[in-house]
Coordinates of C-alpha atoms in Angstrom, one line a residue:
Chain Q
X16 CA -10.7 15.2 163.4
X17 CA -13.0 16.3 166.3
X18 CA -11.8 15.5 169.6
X19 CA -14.0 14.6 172.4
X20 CA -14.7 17.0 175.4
X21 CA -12.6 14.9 177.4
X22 CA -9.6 15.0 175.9
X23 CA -10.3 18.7 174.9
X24 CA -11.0 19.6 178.8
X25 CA -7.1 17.5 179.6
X26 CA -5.6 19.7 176.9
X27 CA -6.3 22.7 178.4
X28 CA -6.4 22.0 182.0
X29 CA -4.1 19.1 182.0
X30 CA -3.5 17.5 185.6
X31 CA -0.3 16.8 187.9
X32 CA 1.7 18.5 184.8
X33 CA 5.6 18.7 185.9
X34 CA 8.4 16.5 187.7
X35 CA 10.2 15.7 191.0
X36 CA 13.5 17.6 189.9
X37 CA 16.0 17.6 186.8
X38 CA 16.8 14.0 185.5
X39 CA 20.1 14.2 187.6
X40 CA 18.4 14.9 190.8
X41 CA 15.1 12.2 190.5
X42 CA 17.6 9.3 189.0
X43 CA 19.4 9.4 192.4
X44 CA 16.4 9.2 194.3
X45 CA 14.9 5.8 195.6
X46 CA 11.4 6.7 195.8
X47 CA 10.6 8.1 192.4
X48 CA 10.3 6.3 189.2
X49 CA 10.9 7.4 185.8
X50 CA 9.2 6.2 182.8
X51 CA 10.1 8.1 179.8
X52 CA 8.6 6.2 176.7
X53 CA 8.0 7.1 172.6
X54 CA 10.4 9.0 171.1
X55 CA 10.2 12.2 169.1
X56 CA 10.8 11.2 165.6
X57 CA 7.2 9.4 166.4
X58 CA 5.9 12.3 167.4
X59 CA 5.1 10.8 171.0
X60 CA 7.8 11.2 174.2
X61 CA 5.6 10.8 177.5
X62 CA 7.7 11.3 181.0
X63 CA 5.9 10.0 183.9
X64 CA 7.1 10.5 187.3
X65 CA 5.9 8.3 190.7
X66 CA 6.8 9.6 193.9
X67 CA 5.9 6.1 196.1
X68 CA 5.9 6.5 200.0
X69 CA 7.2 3.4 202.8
X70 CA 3.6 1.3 202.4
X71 CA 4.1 1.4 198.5
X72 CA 1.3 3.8 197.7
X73 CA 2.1 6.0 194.7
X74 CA 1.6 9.3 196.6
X75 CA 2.1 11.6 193.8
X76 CA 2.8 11.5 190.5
X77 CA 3.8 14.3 187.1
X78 CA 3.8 14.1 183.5
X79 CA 5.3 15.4 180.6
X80 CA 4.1 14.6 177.3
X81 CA 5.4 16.1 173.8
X82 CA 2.6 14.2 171.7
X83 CA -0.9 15.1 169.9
X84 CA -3.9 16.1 171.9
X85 CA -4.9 12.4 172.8
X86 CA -1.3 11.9 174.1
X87 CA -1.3 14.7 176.3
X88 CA -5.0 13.6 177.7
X89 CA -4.2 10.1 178.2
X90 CA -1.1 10.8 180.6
X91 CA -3.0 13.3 182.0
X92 CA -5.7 11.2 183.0
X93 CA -3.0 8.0 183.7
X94 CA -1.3 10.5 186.8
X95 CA -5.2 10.9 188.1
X96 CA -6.0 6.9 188.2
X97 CA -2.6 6.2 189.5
X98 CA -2.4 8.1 192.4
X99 CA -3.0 6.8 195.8
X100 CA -3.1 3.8 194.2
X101 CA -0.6 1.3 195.1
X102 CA 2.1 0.2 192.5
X103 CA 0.1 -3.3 192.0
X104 CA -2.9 -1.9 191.5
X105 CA -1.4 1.0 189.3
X106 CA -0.3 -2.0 187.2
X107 CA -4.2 -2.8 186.8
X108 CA -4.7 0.4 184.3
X109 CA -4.8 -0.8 181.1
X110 CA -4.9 1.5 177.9
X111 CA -8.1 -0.1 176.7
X112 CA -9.5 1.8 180.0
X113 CA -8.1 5.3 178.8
X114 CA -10.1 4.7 175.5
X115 CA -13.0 4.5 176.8
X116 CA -12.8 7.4 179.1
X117 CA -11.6 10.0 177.0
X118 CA -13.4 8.1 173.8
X119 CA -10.1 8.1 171.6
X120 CA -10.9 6.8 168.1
X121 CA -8.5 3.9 166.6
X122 CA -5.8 6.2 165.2
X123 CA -5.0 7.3 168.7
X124 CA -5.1 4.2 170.5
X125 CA -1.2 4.1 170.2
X126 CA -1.8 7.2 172.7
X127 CA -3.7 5.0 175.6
X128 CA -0.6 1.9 174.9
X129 CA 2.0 4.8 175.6
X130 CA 0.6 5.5 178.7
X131 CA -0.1 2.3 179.7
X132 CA 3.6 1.9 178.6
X133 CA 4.6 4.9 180.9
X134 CA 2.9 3.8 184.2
X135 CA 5.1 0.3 183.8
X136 CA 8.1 1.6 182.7
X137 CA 8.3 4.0 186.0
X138 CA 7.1 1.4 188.3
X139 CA 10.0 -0.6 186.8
X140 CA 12.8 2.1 187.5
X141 CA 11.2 2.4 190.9
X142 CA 11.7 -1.5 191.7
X143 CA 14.6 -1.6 190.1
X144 CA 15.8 1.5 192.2
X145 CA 15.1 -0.6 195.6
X146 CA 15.8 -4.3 194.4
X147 CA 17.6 -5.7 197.3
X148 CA 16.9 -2.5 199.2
X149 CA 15.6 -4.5 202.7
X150 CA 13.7 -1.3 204.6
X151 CA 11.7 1.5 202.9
X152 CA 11.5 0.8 199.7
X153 CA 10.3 -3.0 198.9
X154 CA 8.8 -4.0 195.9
X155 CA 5.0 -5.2 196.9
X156 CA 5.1 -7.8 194.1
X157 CA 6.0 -11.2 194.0
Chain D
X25 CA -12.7 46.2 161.2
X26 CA -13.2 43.4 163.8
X27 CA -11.4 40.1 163.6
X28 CA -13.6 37.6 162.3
X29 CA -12.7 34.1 163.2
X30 CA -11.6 31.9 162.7
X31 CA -8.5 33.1 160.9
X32 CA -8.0 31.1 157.1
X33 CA -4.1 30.9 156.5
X34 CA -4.5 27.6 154.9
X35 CA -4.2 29.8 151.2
X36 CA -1.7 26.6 150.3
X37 CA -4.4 24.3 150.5
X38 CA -6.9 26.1 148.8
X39 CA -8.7 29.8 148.4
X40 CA -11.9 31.2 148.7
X41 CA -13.5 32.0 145.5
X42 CA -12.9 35.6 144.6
X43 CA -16.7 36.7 144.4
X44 CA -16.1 38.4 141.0
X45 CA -15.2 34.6 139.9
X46 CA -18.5 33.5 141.2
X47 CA -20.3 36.6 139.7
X48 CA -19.3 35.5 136.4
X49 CA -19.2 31.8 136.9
X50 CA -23.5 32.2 137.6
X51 CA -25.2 33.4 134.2
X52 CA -23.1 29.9 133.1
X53 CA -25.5 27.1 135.5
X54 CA -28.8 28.5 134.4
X55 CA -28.9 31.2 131.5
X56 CA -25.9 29.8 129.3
X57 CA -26.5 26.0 130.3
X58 CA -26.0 24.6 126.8
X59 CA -23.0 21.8 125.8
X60 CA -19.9 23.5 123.9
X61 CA -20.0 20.8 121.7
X62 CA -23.6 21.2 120.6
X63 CA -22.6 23.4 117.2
X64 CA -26.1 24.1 115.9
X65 CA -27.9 25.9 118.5
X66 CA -27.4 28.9 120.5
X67 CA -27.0 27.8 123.7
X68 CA -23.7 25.6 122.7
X69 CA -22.3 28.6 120.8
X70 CA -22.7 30.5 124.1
X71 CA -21.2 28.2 125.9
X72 CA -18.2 27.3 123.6
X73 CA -17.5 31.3 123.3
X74 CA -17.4 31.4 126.8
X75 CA -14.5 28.3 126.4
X76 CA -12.8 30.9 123.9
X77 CA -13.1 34.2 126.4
X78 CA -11.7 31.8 129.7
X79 CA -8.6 29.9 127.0
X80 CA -7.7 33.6 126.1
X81 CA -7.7 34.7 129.9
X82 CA -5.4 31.7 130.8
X83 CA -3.1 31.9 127.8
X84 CA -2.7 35.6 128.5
X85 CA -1.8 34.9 132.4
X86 CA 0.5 32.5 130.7
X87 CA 2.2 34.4 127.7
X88 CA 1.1 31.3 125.3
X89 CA -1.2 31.1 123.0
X90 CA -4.9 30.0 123.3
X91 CA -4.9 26.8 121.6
X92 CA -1.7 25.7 124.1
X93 CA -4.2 25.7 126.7
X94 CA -6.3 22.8 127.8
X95 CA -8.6 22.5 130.5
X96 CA -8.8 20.1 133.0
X97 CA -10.2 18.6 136.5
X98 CA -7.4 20.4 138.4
X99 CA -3.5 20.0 138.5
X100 CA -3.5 16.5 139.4
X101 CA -5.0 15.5 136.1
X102 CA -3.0 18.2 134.4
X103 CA 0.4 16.6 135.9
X104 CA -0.9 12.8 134.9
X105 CA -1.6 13.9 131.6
X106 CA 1.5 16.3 131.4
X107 CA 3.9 13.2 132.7
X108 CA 1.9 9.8 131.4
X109 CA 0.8 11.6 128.1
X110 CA 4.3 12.8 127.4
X111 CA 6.4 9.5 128.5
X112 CA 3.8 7.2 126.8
X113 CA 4.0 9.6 123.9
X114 CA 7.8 9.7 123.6
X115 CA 8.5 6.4 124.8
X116 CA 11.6 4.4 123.1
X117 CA 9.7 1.0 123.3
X118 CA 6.3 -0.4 123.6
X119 CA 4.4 -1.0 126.7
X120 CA 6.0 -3.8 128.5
X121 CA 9.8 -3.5 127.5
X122 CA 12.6 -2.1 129.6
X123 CA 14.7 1.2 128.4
X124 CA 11.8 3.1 127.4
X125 CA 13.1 6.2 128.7
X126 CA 14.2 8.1 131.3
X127 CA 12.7 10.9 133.5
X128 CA 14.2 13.2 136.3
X129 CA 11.8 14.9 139.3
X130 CA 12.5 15.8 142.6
X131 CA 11.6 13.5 145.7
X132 CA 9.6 16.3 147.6
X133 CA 7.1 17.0 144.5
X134 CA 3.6 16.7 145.0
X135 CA 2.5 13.1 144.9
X136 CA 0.5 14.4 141.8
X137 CA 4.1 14.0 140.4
X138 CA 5.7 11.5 142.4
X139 CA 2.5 8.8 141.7
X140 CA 2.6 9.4 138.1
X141 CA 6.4 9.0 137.5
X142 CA 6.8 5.8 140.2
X143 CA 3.7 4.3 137.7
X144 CA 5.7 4.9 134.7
X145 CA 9.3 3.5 136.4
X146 CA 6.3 0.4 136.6
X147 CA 5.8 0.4 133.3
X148 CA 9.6 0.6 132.2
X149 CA 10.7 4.1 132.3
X150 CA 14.0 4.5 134.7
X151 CA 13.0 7.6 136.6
X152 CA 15.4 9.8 138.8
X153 CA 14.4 11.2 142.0
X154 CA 17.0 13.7 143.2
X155 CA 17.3 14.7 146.5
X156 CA 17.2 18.5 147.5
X157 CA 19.7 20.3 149.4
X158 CA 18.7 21.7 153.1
X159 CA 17.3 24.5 150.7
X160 CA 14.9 22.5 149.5
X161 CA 15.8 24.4 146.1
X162 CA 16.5 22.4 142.8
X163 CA 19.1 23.9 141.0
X164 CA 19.5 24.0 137.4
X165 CA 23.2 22.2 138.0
X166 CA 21.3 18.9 140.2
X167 CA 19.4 18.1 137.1
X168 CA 22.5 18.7 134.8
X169 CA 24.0 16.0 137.0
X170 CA 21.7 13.7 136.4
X171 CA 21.2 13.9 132.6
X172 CA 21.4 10.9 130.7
X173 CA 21.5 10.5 126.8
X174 CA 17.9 8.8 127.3
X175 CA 16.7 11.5 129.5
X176 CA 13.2 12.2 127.9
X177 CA 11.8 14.2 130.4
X178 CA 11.8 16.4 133.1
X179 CA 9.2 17.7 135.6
X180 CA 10.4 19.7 138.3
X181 CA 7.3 22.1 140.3
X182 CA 8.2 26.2 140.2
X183 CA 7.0 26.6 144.2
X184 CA 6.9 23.8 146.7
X185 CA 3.6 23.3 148.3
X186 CA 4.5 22.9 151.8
X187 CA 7.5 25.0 152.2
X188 CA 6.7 27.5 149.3
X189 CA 10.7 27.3 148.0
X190 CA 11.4 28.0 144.7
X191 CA 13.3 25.9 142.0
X192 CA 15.2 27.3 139.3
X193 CA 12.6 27.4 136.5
X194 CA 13.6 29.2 133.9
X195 CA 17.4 27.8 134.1
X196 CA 16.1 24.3 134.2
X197 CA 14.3 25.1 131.4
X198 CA 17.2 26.3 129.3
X199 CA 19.0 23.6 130.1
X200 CA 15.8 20.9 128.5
X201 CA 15.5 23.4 125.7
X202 CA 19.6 22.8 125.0
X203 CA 19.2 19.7 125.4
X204 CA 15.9 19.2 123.6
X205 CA 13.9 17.4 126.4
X206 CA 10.8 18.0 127.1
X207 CA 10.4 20.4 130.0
X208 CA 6.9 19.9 132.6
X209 CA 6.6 22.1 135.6
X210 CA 3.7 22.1 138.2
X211 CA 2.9 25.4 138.9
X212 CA 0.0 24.9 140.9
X213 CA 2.2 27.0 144.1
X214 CA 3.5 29.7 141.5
X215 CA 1.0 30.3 138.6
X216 CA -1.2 33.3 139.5
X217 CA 0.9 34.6 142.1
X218 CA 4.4 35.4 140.6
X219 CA 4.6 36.3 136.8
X220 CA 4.8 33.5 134.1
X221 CA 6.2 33.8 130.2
X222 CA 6.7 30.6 129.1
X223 CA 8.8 31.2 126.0
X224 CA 11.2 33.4 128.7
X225 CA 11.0 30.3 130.8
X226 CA 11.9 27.3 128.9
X227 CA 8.3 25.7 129.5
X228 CA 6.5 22.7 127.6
X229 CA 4.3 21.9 129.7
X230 CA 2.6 23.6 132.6
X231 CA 0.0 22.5 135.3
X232 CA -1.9 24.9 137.4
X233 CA -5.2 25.2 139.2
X234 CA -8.3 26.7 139.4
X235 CA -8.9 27.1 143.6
X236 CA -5.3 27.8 144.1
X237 CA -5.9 31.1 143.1
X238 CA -9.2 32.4 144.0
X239 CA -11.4 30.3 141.7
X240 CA -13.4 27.3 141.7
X241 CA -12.4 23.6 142.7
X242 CA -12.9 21.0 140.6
X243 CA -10.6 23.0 137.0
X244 CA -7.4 23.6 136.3
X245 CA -5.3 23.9 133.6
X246 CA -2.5 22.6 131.2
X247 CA -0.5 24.5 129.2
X248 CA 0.9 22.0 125.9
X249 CA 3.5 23.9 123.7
X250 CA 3.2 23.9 120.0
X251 CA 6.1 25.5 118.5
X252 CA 9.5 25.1 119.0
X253 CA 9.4 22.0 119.6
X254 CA 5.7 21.3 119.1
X255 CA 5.2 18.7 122.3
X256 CA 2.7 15.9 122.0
X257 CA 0.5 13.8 124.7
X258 CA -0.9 10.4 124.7
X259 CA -4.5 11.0 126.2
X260 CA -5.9 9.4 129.8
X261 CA -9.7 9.8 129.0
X262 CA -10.7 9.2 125.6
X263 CA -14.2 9.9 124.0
X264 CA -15.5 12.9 122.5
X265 CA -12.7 14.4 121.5
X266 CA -12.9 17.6 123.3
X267 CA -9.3 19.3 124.2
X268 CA -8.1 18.6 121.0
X269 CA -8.3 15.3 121.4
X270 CA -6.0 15.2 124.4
X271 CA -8.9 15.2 127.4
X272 CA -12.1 13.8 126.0
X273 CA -15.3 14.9 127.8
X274 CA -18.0 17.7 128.1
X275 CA -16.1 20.8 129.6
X276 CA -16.9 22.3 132.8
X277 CA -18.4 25.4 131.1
X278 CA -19.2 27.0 134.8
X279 CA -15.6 25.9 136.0
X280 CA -14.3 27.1 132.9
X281 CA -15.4 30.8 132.9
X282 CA -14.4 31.1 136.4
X283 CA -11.1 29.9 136.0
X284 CA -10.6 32.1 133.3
X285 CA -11.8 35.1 135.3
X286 CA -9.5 33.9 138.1
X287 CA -6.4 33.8 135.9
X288 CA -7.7 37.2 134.4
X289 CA -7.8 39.0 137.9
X290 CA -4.8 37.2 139.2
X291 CA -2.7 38.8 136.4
X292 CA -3.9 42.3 137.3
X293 CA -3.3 41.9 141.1
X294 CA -0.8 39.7 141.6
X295 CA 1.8 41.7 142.0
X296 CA 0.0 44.2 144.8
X297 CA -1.0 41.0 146.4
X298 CA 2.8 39.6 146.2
X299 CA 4.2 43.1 148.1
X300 CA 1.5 43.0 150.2
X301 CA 1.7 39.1 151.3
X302 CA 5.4 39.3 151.7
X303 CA 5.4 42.0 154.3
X304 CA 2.9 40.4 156.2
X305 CA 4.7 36.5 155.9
X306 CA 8.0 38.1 157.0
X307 CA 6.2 40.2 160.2
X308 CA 5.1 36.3 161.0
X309 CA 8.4 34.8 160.7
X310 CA 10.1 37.6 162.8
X311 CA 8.0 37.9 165.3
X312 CA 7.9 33.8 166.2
X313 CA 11.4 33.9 166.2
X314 CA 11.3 37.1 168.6
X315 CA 9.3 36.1 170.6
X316 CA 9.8 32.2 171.0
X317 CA 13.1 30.3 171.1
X318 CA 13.7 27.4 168.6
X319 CA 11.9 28.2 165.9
X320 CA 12.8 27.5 162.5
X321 CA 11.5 28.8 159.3
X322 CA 12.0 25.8 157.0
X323 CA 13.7 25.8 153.4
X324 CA 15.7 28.6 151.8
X325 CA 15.5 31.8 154.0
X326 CA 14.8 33.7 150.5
X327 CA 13.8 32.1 147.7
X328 CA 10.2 31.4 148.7
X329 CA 7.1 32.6 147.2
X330 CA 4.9 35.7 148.8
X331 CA 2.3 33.7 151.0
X332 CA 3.6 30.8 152.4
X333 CA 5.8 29.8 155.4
X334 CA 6.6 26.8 157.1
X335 CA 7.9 26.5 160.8
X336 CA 9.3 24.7 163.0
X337 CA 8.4 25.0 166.8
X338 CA 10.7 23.0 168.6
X339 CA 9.7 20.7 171.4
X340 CA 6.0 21.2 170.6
X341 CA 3.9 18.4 168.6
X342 CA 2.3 19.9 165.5
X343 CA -1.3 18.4 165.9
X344 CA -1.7 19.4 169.9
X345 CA -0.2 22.9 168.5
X346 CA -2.7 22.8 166.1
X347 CA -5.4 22.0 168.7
X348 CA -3.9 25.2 170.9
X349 CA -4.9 27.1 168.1
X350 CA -8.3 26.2 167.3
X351 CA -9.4 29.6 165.6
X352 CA -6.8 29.5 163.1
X353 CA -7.3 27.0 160.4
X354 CA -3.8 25.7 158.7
X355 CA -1.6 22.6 158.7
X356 CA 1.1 20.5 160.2
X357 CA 3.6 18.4 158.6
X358 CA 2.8 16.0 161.8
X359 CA 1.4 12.8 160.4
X360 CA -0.2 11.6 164.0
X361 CA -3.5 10.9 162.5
X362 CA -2.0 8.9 160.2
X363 CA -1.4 5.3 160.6
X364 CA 2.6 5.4 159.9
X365 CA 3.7 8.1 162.2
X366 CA 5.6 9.3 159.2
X367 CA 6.1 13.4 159.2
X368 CA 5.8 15.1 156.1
X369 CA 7.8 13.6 153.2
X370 CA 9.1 16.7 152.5
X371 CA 10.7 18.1 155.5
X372 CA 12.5 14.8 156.1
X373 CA 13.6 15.1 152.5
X374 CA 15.2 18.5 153.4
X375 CA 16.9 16.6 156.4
X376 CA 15.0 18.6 158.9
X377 CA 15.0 16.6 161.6
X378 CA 11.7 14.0 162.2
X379 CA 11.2 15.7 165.8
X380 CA 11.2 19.1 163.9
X381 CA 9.1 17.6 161.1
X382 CA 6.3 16.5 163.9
X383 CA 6.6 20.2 165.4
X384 CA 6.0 22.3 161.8
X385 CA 3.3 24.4 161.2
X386 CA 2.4 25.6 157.4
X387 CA 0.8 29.5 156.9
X388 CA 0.0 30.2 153.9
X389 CA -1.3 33.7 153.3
X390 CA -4.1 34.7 150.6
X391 CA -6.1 37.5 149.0
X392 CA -8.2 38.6 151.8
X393 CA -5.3 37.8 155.2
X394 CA -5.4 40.9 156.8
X395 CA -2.7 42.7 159.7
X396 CA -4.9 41.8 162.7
X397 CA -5.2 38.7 161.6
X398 CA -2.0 37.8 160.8
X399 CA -1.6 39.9 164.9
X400 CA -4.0 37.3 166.1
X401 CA -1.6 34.5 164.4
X402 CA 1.4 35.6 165.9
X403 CA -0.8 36.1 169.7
X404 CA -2.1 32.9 169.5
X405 CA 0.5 30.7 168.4
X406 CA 2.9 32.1 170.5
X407 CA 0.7 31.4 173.5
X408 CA 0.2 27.5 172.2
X409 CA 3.6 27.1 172.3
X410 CA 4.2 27.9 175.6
X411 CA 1.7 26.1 177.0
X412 CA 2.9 23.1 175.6
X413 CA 6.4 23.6 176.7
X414 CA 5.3 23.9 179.7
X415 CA 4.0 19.8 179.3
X416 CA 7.2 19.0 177.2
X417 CA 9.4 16.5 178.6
X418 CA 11.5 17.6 175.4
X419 CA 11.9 21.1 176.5
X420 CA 13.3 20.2 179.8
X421 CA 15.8 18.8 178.3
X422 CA 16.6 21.2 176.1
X423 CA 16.6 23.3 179.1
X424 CA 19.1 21.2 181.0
X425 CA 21.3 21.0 178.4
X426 CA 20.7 17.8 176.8
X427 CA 20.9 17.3 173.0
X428 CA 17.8 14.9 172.1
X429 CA 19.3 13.8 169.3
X430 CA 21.8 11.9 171.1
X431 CA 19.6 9.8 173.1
X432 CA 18.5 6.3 172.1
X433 CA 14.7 6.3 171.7
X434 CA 12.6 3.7 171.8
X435 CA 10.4 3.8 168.8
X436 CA 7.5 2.0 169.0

């Protein structure tokens, strides 16, 4: 299967690769989320860290990914839309966006719906993190 | 000599053609075009001597006799007919009872095997898939356990094709002979590259292939015993009558000659090649697990044939691996292309592990894999690796201590 130059260019020079610390250290933290989603008997696991500062902007953010090709490029590219985004408008990315930037063909659209997957699943660790927290860390939903 | 890539260790999957194949294979499209059947002209009686020369080159490579030889499309005929043409033959009640018979094969054969025999357990044959050990090896003593007084037949492959182990042939054989079943073994893996004598080995019937060892696609063959016991098929393709009536059809003439020639040379060479192969497969083996940790070499640590190797690379996905490793054309026993996510069938059926099943590479050496490439091999994948560890939230893990196999997944 030929791979577009998109998702080859991710592969090799894949962006914000890495994390905020162990999974001890980052689940004590209040301003990262964690999304880890897929799991290896799949052949998909995809970590996504956010790092999300006091005005609820996703400053930063790092991915892991133990998946094909398409799954590394399409958390790669999900760290580059998400950050400086807010966590509302991070929740705007939808997989069917990743498909049509790195032109994945239907057998790896479960690749874009695990990212997509990843950016909610962190954003939910980081709400659930501050629910109830009153100062730094308020949800910007609801 | 300079490294010419890519690198081919994809041998498993199929071969170049040895150019002394296609040397002989060309007088045979435009000089010698005639139809073996036609009996009254010259051109047929070129063609069907031709036939002759290629059934003796086979049944040579084989210890059998010429007229046990049939020719076919490849092994996946050659097992259809081997298994459908010897059940339907045998069978202990028409088409549409129960009870007909019953059949034992191994769950990681080919589905060349496994399709035909789940047809037949359609059709009223009770068919027995065993279950290999961690080995992956079938023993002689697994399919004593699961005789029956109806057993009718048993088809059990020499060499696996995607972790090159080898069964116990010749015991397994015996053991049919004792018990006077009918013995069929796809040798598609073996034939051609480890030495054959199917009265030593117990055989009835025997598939192998034409492009599996350095000939042309598109012929193989089927070895039918005709002494002691003398084994009978029901045909698939019936017409003219050629094959001794068991695989109607003009013959392949071109095919033919080269697959003859190919059997001819691989008898000469194959035990050069074998030494040769097997130095350079276990230099491969060592040297990933050297140089990179968690890496398993899948199935029995010995009893494998010459060329092939299967690996495990743990943490790393097979098809991005693959992708790290452009210039080196092989395969993964990651299904991610495919629809069901499912890893190879046959590493689960060993009990590896589906996250090491996703992460497995198969090598399979050949004829013309040389040191520096097998060099390059070891350089590149070793570099792959790393660089996907590097994005593997897996390997942190496994860093920190964590056993991923204890942690609920959510499987989508």
């Amino acid at each position: 299967m030929a791979y577009s130059e998109k998702v080859i260019e991710h592969y090799n020079n894949p962006r914000n690769v890495g994390s905020f610390g162990t999974s001890k250290d980052v689940a004590a933290r209040r301003d990262i989320g964690v999304g880890i989603v897929g799991a290896p008997e799949c052949g998909d696991v995809m970590q996504l860290q956010i790092k999300v500062n006091a005005e609820g902007v996703i400053e930063d953010a790092k991915f892991k990914c133990f998946g094909c090709g398409s799954a590394i490029a399409s958390s790669s590219l999900a760290t580059e839309w998400i950050k400086g985004r807010t966590v509302d408008e991070a929740l705007g990315v939808k997989n069917t966006q990743i498909v049509e930037e790195l032109s994945l063909p239907p057998v790896k659209i479960h690749c874009s719906v695990l990212a997509e997957d990843s950016i909610r699943s962190a954003i939910e660790d980081y709400r659930k993190k501050n629910a109830g927290a009153t100062t730094t860390h308020v949800s910007h939903s609801n | 000599m300079t490294l010419k890539l890519p690198v081919y260790l994809d041998n498993a999957a199929s071969t170049r053609c040895d150019p002394r194949v296609v040397e002989a294979m060309l007088p045979y499209f435009s000089e010698h075009y005639g139809n073996a059947g036609s009996r009254n002209h010259s051109f047929g009686w070129a063609a069907e001597e031709a036939i002759d020369h290629a059934r003796e080159q086979c049944a040579t490579l084989l210890g059998a006799q010429a007229k046990e030889i049939l020719f076919t499309s490849g092994a996946t005929e050659s097992n259809n007919l081997a298994i459908r043409g010897a059940a339907n033959m045998y069978a202990r009640g028409p088409a549409g009872s129960t009870g007909r018979g019953h059949i034992i094969t191994c769950s990681i054969e080919h589905k060349a095997v496994l399709d035909p025999c789940k047809r037949l357990a359609k059709e009223g044959f009770d068919v027995t898939f065993l279950q290999p050990p961690p080995s992956g090896v079938i023993t002689r003593a697994a399919v004593e356990a699961a005789l029956r007084p109806d057993t009718m037949l048993v088809s059990i492959m020499w060499a696996n094709n995607e972790i090159g182990t080898i069964n116990e042939v010749p015991e397994i054989g015996a053991l049919c002979h004792e018990k006077e079943i009918i013995f069929h073994t796809d040798g598609t893996q073996w034939v051609g590259k480890m030495p054959v004598d199917v009265e030593r080995d117990g055989i009835d019937l025997l598939s192998w292939s034409g492009h599996k060892i350095y000939g042309p696609k598109g012929v193989g063959g089927l070895f039918v015993r005709r002494r002691k016991p003398r084994v009978r098929l029901e045909s698939l393709v019936d017409g003219g009558g050629q094959e001794r009536g068991m695989r109607s059809g003009t013959q392949n003439v071109t095919g033919i000659v080269g697959f003859g020639k190919a059997c001819e040379i691989a008898r000469a060479e194959m035990e050069a090649d074998g030494i040769r192969l097997l130095r350079l497969r276990k230099k491969l083996e060592r040297e990933m697990q050297q140089r990179l940790e968690v890496v398993q070499v899948n199935g029995h640590a010995e009893r494998r044939i010459p060329g092939t190797t299967n690996i495990s690379f743990g943490f790393v996905e097979g098809e991005s691996l693959m992708m790290g490793i452009k210039d080196i054309a092989c395969s993964s026993g990651s299904a991610c292309t495919s629809a069901s996510l499912e890893p190879s069938y046959v590493l689960k059926g060993l009990g590896v592990g589906d996250d090491l099943a996703h992460s497995s590479l198969r090598l399979s050496l050949g004829r013309w894999t040389t040191e520096e490439e097998i060099d390059y091999a070891i350089t590149a994948i070793t570099s792959a690796v790393e660089h996907l560890r590097r994005l593997s939230p897996l390997f942190d893990l496994h860093k920190e201590g964590i056993d991923i196999s204890k942690i609920q997944w959510q499987a989508h």
